[in-house]
Amino acid sequence: MKMSSVIEKKNLILRNLQEVLGEDKLDVILKERDLKIYWGTATTGRPHIAYFVPISKIADYLKAGCEVTILFADLHAYLDNMKAPWELLELRVQYYEHSIKAMLSSIGVSLEKLKFVRGTEYQLSKEYTMDVYRLSSSISIHDAKKAGAEVVKQVDNPLLSGLLYPGLQALDEEYLKVDAQFGGVDQRKIFTMSEKYLPQLGYEKRIHLMNPMVPGLAGGKMSSSEVDSKIDLLDSPATVKKKLKKAFCEPGNITENGLLAFAKHVIFGLFEPNEKFKISRNEANGGDLNFSAYEDLEICFSEQKLHPADLKASIEFYINRLLDPIRQIFDKPELQKLVANAYPAPVKPKKTEKNNTNQQEEISPSRLDIRVGKIVEVSKHPEADALYIEKIDLGEEQPRTIVSGLVNYVPINEMQDRLVVVLCNLKPAKMRGIESSGMVLCASIENNGVKSVEPLEPSEGSKPGDKVFIESYEQGEPDKILNPKKKIWEQLQVDLKVSNLCEAQWQSNNLMTNAGKILSKSLKNVNIA
């Protein structure tokens, strides 16, 4: 093999990655033979367009002559807080296999060069099970929990299944007989755990190739559980247009821009030689633009020579070009049936008759409309010394007026311009003559007659209007207004707590935005009100 060929292959393998562990080993292998890589995906939520980011890298690996195994991690999916129930697991694996094959076909990748494996094909074997036991006798609970911190649901009292998850992923490298594992940078702790513990079992340390985390349409992580942050592979062109219209695309902002990230990590990498990224504009707005390299597009946008609306229109064109072949494949009746069975719509509770007291309305935290807000104006209530009147930007046309009893706990200068977490679908109520249209959620405790209160704090990177969701309860629409007669808020509030890690939770499920967890500043093991 010529050195120039080795360099070309290495450049293809490494381009657009955020981090590589074991590059020296990569160099040695490429001088002798082609690399063997695996990428695994847990078959939980429906794949969305962010999956094109790893799929595009898989295309790079194939162009570099690599042998690629795609693992449908069905057992991992079940262990990750049982996001995929056993009865749906087989159906979801089938859906993932059809979806990923359709994506690869959409970008012109030959399926003959790929190997598809299901985890349960070997993870239930005697040999693998014995290695799980061997690994569990070496790894500490602390290391197992730390390894899964970014990818496995974290709670105060975790299930043993979540602690096993990282170890199984490490063992997959040995049982799939690969040189390298590819994944997102959010899996780095699992990769480093693998490098530490596999040699203790007598197995060699692997190379680890890490993609950056690509922002979603709302600016944070693109998530299957956050509908507005992602475009589903089967979304119609009209739905794509609607979601892109709401996508976060601040003029000149190139760091929190999911559209630019998608262009960089997917669109440009799939272009044919001499193909250019086209921005279609009328002459009044400067005429068409064409970009041969992503860097030129980024510079143009950063200098505000390209309007967000024009960027959105071009991204819409390229996304639909990718999705059209997938839509056609899934237009078959048998695949439409598979989708419906693998991801059944949530069952709505039956309406209760007035005289039937035995039927109960479902009380789920998904009925709460909780959002991030920014206090843009604050003053003391003229008729009540303990109350603030706040104008809060919640991503709506006008700020909402909300009255909060925080005067004795938070100085007024700390309220101004503060990001807060707001329950938005309470019925508006007058508080000493001022109508309040929401509630600022706070951590609260009273000891020996002394009360402490702290407004909950969104993670850095959160923005006004960001939806706050509760893990494991992402599906379902919030009530437009919570009916005060049914005491829905009161029934849900009793299980809202702050953990010993200052994490806001409902029944040990974290409150999240796409940017991260909702936290209290210092209060622990207290109620949320």
PDB file of N, CA, C and O in Angstrom, residues 474-522:
ATOM      1  N   GLU A 474     -41.620  12.138  27.819  1.00  0.00           N
ATOM      2  CA  GLU A 474     -41.466  13.144  26.774  1.00  0.00           C
ATOM      3  C   GLU A 474     -42.654  13.197  25.822  1.00  0.00           C
ATOM      4  O   GLU A 474     -42.913  14.220  25.190  1.00  0.00           O
ATOM      5  N   GLN A 475     -43.368  12.066  25.700  1.00  0.00           N
ATOM      6  CA  GLN A 475     -44.488  12.019  24.763  1.00  0.00           C
ATOM      7  C   GLN A 475     -45.734  12.639  25.392  1.00  0.00           C
ATOM      8  O   GLN A 475     -45.881  12.695  26.607  1.00  0.00           O
ATOM      9  N   GLY A 476     -46.639  13.078  24.529  1.00  0.00           N
ATOM     10  CA  GLY A 476     -47.886  13.658  25.010  1.00  0.00           C
ATOM     11  C   GLY A 476     -47.850  15.175  24.998  1.00  0.00           C
ATOM     12  O   GLY A 476     -46.799  15.792  25.152  1.00  0.00           O
ATOM     13  N   GLU A 477     -49.002  15.761  24.811  1.00  0.00           N
ATOM     14  CA  GLU A 477     -49.128  17.210  24.750  1.00  0.00           C
ATOM     15  C   GLU A 477     -49.623  17.753  26.091  1.00  0.00           C
ATOM     16  O   GLU A 477     -50.475  17.139  26.738  1.00  0.00           O
ATOM     17  N   PRO A 478     -49.085  18.899  26.520  1.00  0.00           N
ATOM     18  CA  PRO A 478     -49.586  19.493  27.768  1.00  0.00           C
ATOM     19  C   PRO A 478     -51.001  20.021  27.614  1.00  0.00           C
ATOM     20  O   PRO A 478     -51.433  20.347  26.499  1.00  0.00           O
ATOM     21  N   ASP A 479     -51.729  20.062  28.715  1.00  0.00           N
ATOM     22  CA  ASP A 479     -53.064  20.675  28.693  1.00  0.00           C
ATOM     23  C   ASP A 479     -52.924  22.151  28.329  1.00  0.00           C
ATOM     24  O   ASP A 479     -51.948  22.807  28.690  1.00  0.00           O
ATOM     25  N   LYS A 480     -53.914  22.653  27.614  1.00  0.00           N
ATOM     26  CA  LYS A 480     -53.890  24.082  27.320  1.00  0.00           C
ATOM     27  C   LYS A 480     -53.981  24.879  28.611  1.00  0.00           C
ATOM     28  O   LYS A 480     -53.221  25.829  28.837  1.00  0.00           O
ATOM     29  N   ILE A 481     -54.919  24.504  29.467  1.00  0.00           N
ATOM     30  CA  ILE A 481     -55.048  25.077  30.812  1.00  0.00           C
ATOM     31  C   ILE A 481     -55.345  23.921  31.767  1.00  0.00           C
ATOM     32  O   ILE A 481     -56.230  23.103  31.496  1.00  0.00           O
ATOM     33  N   LEU A 482     -54.613  23.837  32.859  1.00  0.00           N
ATOM     34  CA  LEU A 482     -54.884  22.814  33.868  1.00  0.00           C
ATOM     35  C   LEU A 482     -56.184  23.149  34.595  1.00  0.00           C
ATOM     36  O   LEU A 482     -56.313  24.245  35.150  1.00  0.00           O
ATOM     37  N   ASN A 483     -57.102  22.222  34.573  1.00  0.00           N
ATOM     38  CA  ASN A 483     -58.404  22.448  35.209  1.00  0.00           C
ATOM     39  C   ASN A 483     -58.226  22.452  36.727  1.00  0.00           C
ATOM     40  O   ASN A 483     -57.900  21.423  37.322  1.00  0.00           O
ATOM     41  N   PRO A 484     -58.426  23.599  37.375  1.00  0.00           N
ATOM     42  CA  PRO A 484     -58.187  23.653  38.833  1.00  0.00           C
ATOM     43  C   PRO A 484     -59.110  22.748  39.631  1.00  0.00           C
ATOM     44  O   PRO A 484     -58.756  22.300  40.721  1.00  0.00           O
ATOM     45  N   LYS A 485     -60.291  22.436  39.088  1.00  0.00           N
ATOM     46  CA  LYS A 485     -61.226  21.580  39.814  1.00  0.00           C
ATOM     47  C   LYS A 485     -60.717  20.140  39.905  1.00  0.00           C
ATOM     48  O   LYS A 485     -61.078  19.405  40.830  1.00  0.00           O
ATOM     49  N   LYS A 486     -59.894  19.721  38.935  1.00  0.00           N
ATOM     50  CA  LYS A 486     -59.402  18.342  38.919  1.00  0.00           C
ATOM     51  C   LYS A 486     -58.097  18.175  39.690  1.00  0.00           C
ATOM     52  O   LYS A 486     -57.577  17.058  39.805  1.00  0.00           O
ATOM     53  N   LYS A 487     -57.519  19.290  40.185  1.00  0.00           N
ATOM     54  CA  LYS A 487     -56.332  19.248  41.037  1.00  0.00           C
ATOM     55  C   LYS A 487     -55.168  18.507  40.370  1.00  0.00           C
ATOM     56  O   LYS A 487     -54.405  17.781  41.034  1.00  0.00           O
ATOM     57  N   ILE A 488     -55.005  18.695  39.048  1.00  0.00           N
ATOM     58  CA  ILE A 488     -53.944  17.990  38.325  1.00  0.00           C
ATOM     59  C   ILE A 488     -52.571  18.451  38.808  1.00  0.00           C
ATOM     60  O   ILE A 488     -51.683  17.638  39.104  1.00  0.00           O
ATOM     61  N   TRP A 489     -52.381  19.770  38.896  1.00  0.00           N
ATOM     62  CA  TRP A 489     -51.092  20.304  39.361  1.00  0.00           C
ATOM     63  C   TRP A 489     -50.797  19.839  40.784  1.00  0.00           C
ATOM     64  O   TRP A 489     -49.670  19.407  41.087  1.00  0.00           O
ATOM     65  N   GLU A 490     -51.781  19.875  41.633  1.00  0.00           N
ATOM     66  CA  GLU A 490     -51.568  19.494  43.026  1.00  0.00           C
ATOM     67  C   GLU A 490     -51.155  18.018  43.138  1.00  0.00           C
ATOM     68  O   GLU A 490     -50.297  17.664  43.964  1.00  0.00           O
ATOM     69  N   GLN A 491     -51.757  17.157  42.305  1.00  0.00           N
ATOM     70  CA  GLN A 491     -51.408  15.735  42.343  1.00  0.00           C
ATOM     71  C   GLN A 491     -49.995  15.473  41.819  1.00  0.00           C
ATOM     72  O   GLN A 491     -49.290  14.579  42.309  1.00  0.00           O
ATOM     73  N   LEU A 492     -49.589  16.248  40.825  1.00  0.00           N
ATOM     74  CA  LEU A 492     -48.252  16.072  40.259  1.00  0.00           C
ATOM     75  C   LEU A 492     -47.178  16.739  41.125  1.00  0.00           C
ATOM     76  O   LEU A 492     -46.051  16.244  41.223  1.00  0.00           O
ATOM     77  N   GLN A 493     -47.525  17.840  41.764  1.00  0.00           N
ATOM     78  CA  GLN A 493     -46.544  18.615  42.512  1.00  0.00           C
ATOM     79  C   GLN A 493     -45.933  17.832  43.677  1.00  0.00           C
ATOM     80  O   GLN A 493     -44.765  18.014  44.011  1.00  0.00           O
ATOM     81  N   VAL A 494     -46.704  16.945  44.267  1.00  0.00           N
ATOM     82  CA  VAL A 494     -46.205  16.221  45.452  1.00  0.00           C
ATOM     83  C   VAL A 494     -44.978  15.366  45.117  1.00  0.00           C
ATOM     84  O   VAL A 494     -44.195  15.032  46.017  1.00  0.00           O
ATOM     85  N   ASP A 495     -44.793  15.012  43.847  1.00  0.00           N
ATOM     86  CA  ASP A 495     -43.649  14.185  43.453  1.00  0.00           C
ATOM     87  C   ASP A 495     -42.530  15.004  42.809  1.00  0.00           C
ATOM     88  O   ASP A 495     -41.555  14.431  42.305  1.00  0.00           O
ATOM     89  N   LEU A 496     -42.669  16.326  42.796  1.00  0.00           N
ATOM     90  CA  LEU A 496     -41.594  17.193  42.306  1.00  0.00           C
ATOM     91  C   LEU A 496     -40.626  17.466  43.449  1.00  0.00           C
ATOM     92  O   LEU A 496     -41.002  18.044  44.468  1.00  0.00           O
ATOM     93  N   LYS A 497     -39.383  17.039  43.268  1.00  0.00           N
ATOM     94  CA  LYS A 497     -38.382  17.167  44.317  1.00  0.00           C
ATOM     95  C   LYS A 497     -37.062  17.631  43.715  1.00  0.00           C
ATOM     96  O   LYS A 497     -36.837  17.532  42.513  1.00  0.00           O
ATOM     97  N   VAL A 498     -36.173  18.090  44.600  1.00  0.00           N
ATOM     98  CA  VAL A 498     -34.787  18.338  44.229  1.00  0.00           C
ATOM     99  C   VAL A 498     -33.947  17.231  44.868  1.00  0.00           C
ATOM    100  O   VAL A 498     -34.091  16.946  46.058  1.00  0.00           O
ATOM    101  N   SER A 499     -33.090  16.586  44.084  1.00  0.00           N
ATOM    102  CA  SER A 499     -32.305  15.455  44.562  1.00  0.00           C
ATOM    103  C   SER A 499     -31.130  15.923  45.413  1.00  0.00           C
ATOM    104  O   SER A 499     -30.879  17.132  45.561  1.00  0.00           O
ATOM    105  N   ASN A 500     -30.354  14.969  45.912  1.00  0.00           N
ATOM    106  CA  ASN A 500     -29.167  15.330  46.689  1.00  0.00           C
ATOM    107  C   ASN A 500     -28.034  15.844  45.818  1.00  0.00           C
ATOM    108  O   ASN A 500     -26.970  16.216  46.312  1.00  0.00           O
ATOM    109  N   LEU A 501     -28.257  15.860  44.493  1.00  0.00           N
ATOM    110  CA  LEU A 501     -27.301  16.457  43.553  1.00  0.00           C
ATOM    111  C   LEU A 501     -27.822  17.773  42.990  1.00  0.00           C
ATOM    112  O   LEU A 501     -27.321  18.262  41.976  1.00  0.00           O
ATOM    113  N   CYS A 502     -28.853  18.330  43.654  1.00  0.00           N
ATOM    114  CA  CYS A 502     -29.470  19.598  43.239  1.00  0.00           C
ATOM    115  C   CYS A 502     -30.211  19.487  41.916  1.00  0.00           C
ATOM    116  O   CYS A 502     -30.450  20.511  41.246  1.00  0.00           O
ATOM    117  N   GLU A 503     -30.603  18.284  41.511  1.00  0.00           N
ATOM    118  CA  GLU A 503     -31.307  18.085  40.247  1.00  0.00           C
ATOM    119  C   GLU A 503     -32.817  18.121  40.476  1.00  0.00           C
ATOM    120  O   GLU A 503     -33.330  17.426  41.358  1.00  0.00           O
ATOM    121  N   ALA A 504     -33.509  18.929  39.677  1.00  0.00           N
ATOM    122  CA  ALA A 504     -34.969  18.959  39.741  1.00  0.00           C
ATOM    123  C   ALA A 504     -35.516  17.689  39.105  1.00  0.00           C
ATOM    124  O   ALA A 504     -35.146  17.335  37.982  1.00  0.00           O
ATOM    125  N   GLN A 505     -36.418  16.994  39.812  1.00  0.00           N
ATOM    126  CA  GLN A 505     -36.906  15.703  39.342  1.00  0.00           C
ATOM    127  C   GLN A 505     -38.389  15.532  39.659  1.00  0.00           C
ATOM    128  O   GLN A 505     -38.914  16.164  40.572  1.00  0.00           O
ATOM    129  N   TRP A 506     -39.026  14.660  38.880  1.00  0.00           N
ATOM    130  CA  TRP A 506     -40.372  14.171  39.196  1.00  0.00           C
ATOM    131  C   TRP A 506     -40.276  12.661  39.301  1.00  0.00           C
ATOM    132  O   TRP A 506     -39.931  11.986  38.324  1.00  0.00           O
ATOM    133  N   GLN A 507     -40.532  12.131  40.486  1.00  0.00           N
ATOM    134  CA  GLN A 507     -40.375  10.700  40.745  1.00  0.00           C
ATOM    135  C   GLN A 507     -39.030  10.180  40.240  1.00  0.00           C
ATOM    136  O   GLN A 507     -38.931   9.158  39.557  1.00  0.00           O
ATOM    137  N   SER A 508     -37.959  10.933  40.572  1.00  0.00           N
ATOM    138  CA  SER A 508     -36.568  10.592  40.229  1.00  0.00           C
ATOM    139  C   SER A 508     -36.253  10.701  38.745  1.00  0.00           C
ATOM    140  O   SER A 508     -35.175  10.295  38.302  1.00  0.00           O
ATOM    141  N   ASN A 509     -37.164  11.267  37.938  1.00  0.00           N
ATOM    142  CA  ASN A 509     -36.909  11.533  36.518  1.00  0.00           C
ATOM    143  C   ASN A 509     -36.544  13.005  36.362  1.00  0.00           C
ATOM    144  O   ASN A 509     -37.290  13.885  36.802  1.00  0.00           O
ATOM    145  N   ASN A 510     -35.410  13.269  35.734  1.00  0.00           N
ATOM    146  CA  ASN A 510     -34.888  14.631  35.648  1.00  0.00           C
ATOM    147  C   ASN A 510     -35.753  15.546  34.799  1.00  0.00           C
ATOM    148  O   ASN A 510     -36.287  15.134  33.765  1.00  0.00           O
ATOM    149  N   LEU A 511     -35.877  16.802  35.238  1.00  0.00           N
ATOM    150  CA  LEU A 511     -36.435  17.868  34.413  1.00  0.00           C
ATOM    151  C   LEU A 511     -35.301  18.380  33.535  1.00  0.00           C
ATOM    152  O   LEU A 511     -34.211  18.684  34.036  1.00  0.00           O
ATOM    153  N   MET A 512     -35.564  18.481  32.223  1.00  0.00           N
ATOM    154  CA  MET A 512     -34.501  18.776  31.258  1.00  0.00           C
ATOM    155  C   MET A 512     -34.957  19.809  30.236  1.00  0.00           C
ATOM    156  O   MET A 512     -36.153  19.945  29.962  1.00  0.00           O
ATOM    157  N   THR A 513     -34.002  20.532  29.664  1.00  0.00           N
ATOM    158  CA  THR A 513     -34.181  21.183  28.377  1.00  0.00           C
ATOM    159  C   THR A 513     -33.190  20.520  27.422  1.00  0.00           C
ATOM    160  O   THR A 513     -32.409  19.664  27.837  1.00  0.00           O
ATOM    161  N   ASN A 514     -33.188  20.912  26.168  1.00  0.00           N
ATOM    162  CA  ASN A 514     -32.196  20.370  25.245  1.00  0.00           C
ATOM    163  C   ASN A 514     -30.783  20.724  25.661  1.00  0.00           C
ATOM    164  O   ASN A 514     -29.817  20.075  25.257  1.00  0.00           O
ATOM    165  N   ALA A 515     -30.638  21.803  26.468  1.00  0.00           N
ATOM    166  CA  ALA A 515     -29.309  22.230  26.904  1.00  0.00           C
ATOM    167  C   ALA A 515     -28.824  21.460  28.124  1.00  0.00           C
ATOM    168  O   ALA A 515     -27.638  21.518  28.458  1.00  0.00           O
ATOM    169  N   GLY A 516     -29.700  20.754  28.830  1.00  0.00           N
ATOM    170  CA  GLY A 516     -29.261  20.006  30.012  1.00  0.00           C
ATOM    171  C   GLY A 516     -30.285  20.013  31.124  1.00  0.00           C
ATOM    172  O   GLY A 516     -31.464  20.310  30.926  1.00  0.00           O
ATOM    173  N   LYS A 517     -29.823  19.716  32.337  1.00  0.00           N
ATOM    174  CA  LYS A 517     -30.703  19.519  33.480  1.00  0.00           C
ATOM    175  C   LYS A 517     -31.148  20.848  34.104  1.00  0.00           C
ATOM    176  O   LYS A 517     -30.472  21.860  33.998  1.00  0.00           O
ATOM    177  N   ILE A 518     -32.293  20.794  34.782  1.00  0.00           N
ATOM    178  CA  ILE A 518     -32.774  21.894  35.614  1.00  0.00           C
ATOM    179  C   ILE A 518     -32.245  21.650  37.032  1.00  0.00           C
ATOM    180  O   ILE A 518     -32.374  20.550  37.566  1.00  0.00           O
ATOM    181  N   LEU A 519     -31.672  22.688  37.640  1.00  0.00           N
ATOM    182  CA  LEU A 519     -31.010  22.528  38.929  1.00  0.00           C
ATOM    183  C   LEU A 519     -31.469  23.575  39.926  1.00  0.00           C
ATOM    184  O   LEU A 519     -32.007  24.622  39.552  1.00  0.00           O
ATOM    185  N   SER A 520     -31.246  23.292  41.206  1.00  0.00           N
ATOM    186  CA  SER A 520     -31.331  24.335  42.223  1.00  0.00           C
ATOM    187  C   SER A 520     -29.915  24.836  42.485  1.00  0.00           C
ATOM    188  O   SER A 520     -28.934  24.137  42.201  1.00  0.00           O
ATOM    189  N   LYS A 521     -29.798  26.020  43.042  1.00  0.00           N
ATOM    190  CA  LYS A 521     -28.473  26.597  43.273  1.00  0.00           C
ATOM    191  C   LYS A 521     -27.726  25.843  44.366  1.00  0.00           C
ATOM    192  O   LYS A 521     -26.556  25.501  44.212  1.00  0.00           O
ATOM    193  N   SER A 522     -28.408  25.571  45.487  1.00  0.00           N
ATOM    194  CA  SER A 522     -27.720  24.903  46.595  1.00  0.00           C
ATOM    195  C   SER A 522     -28.620  23.956  47.391  1.00  0.00           C
ATOM    196  O   SER A 522     -28.125  23.043  48.048  1.00  0.00           O
TER     197      SER A 522
END
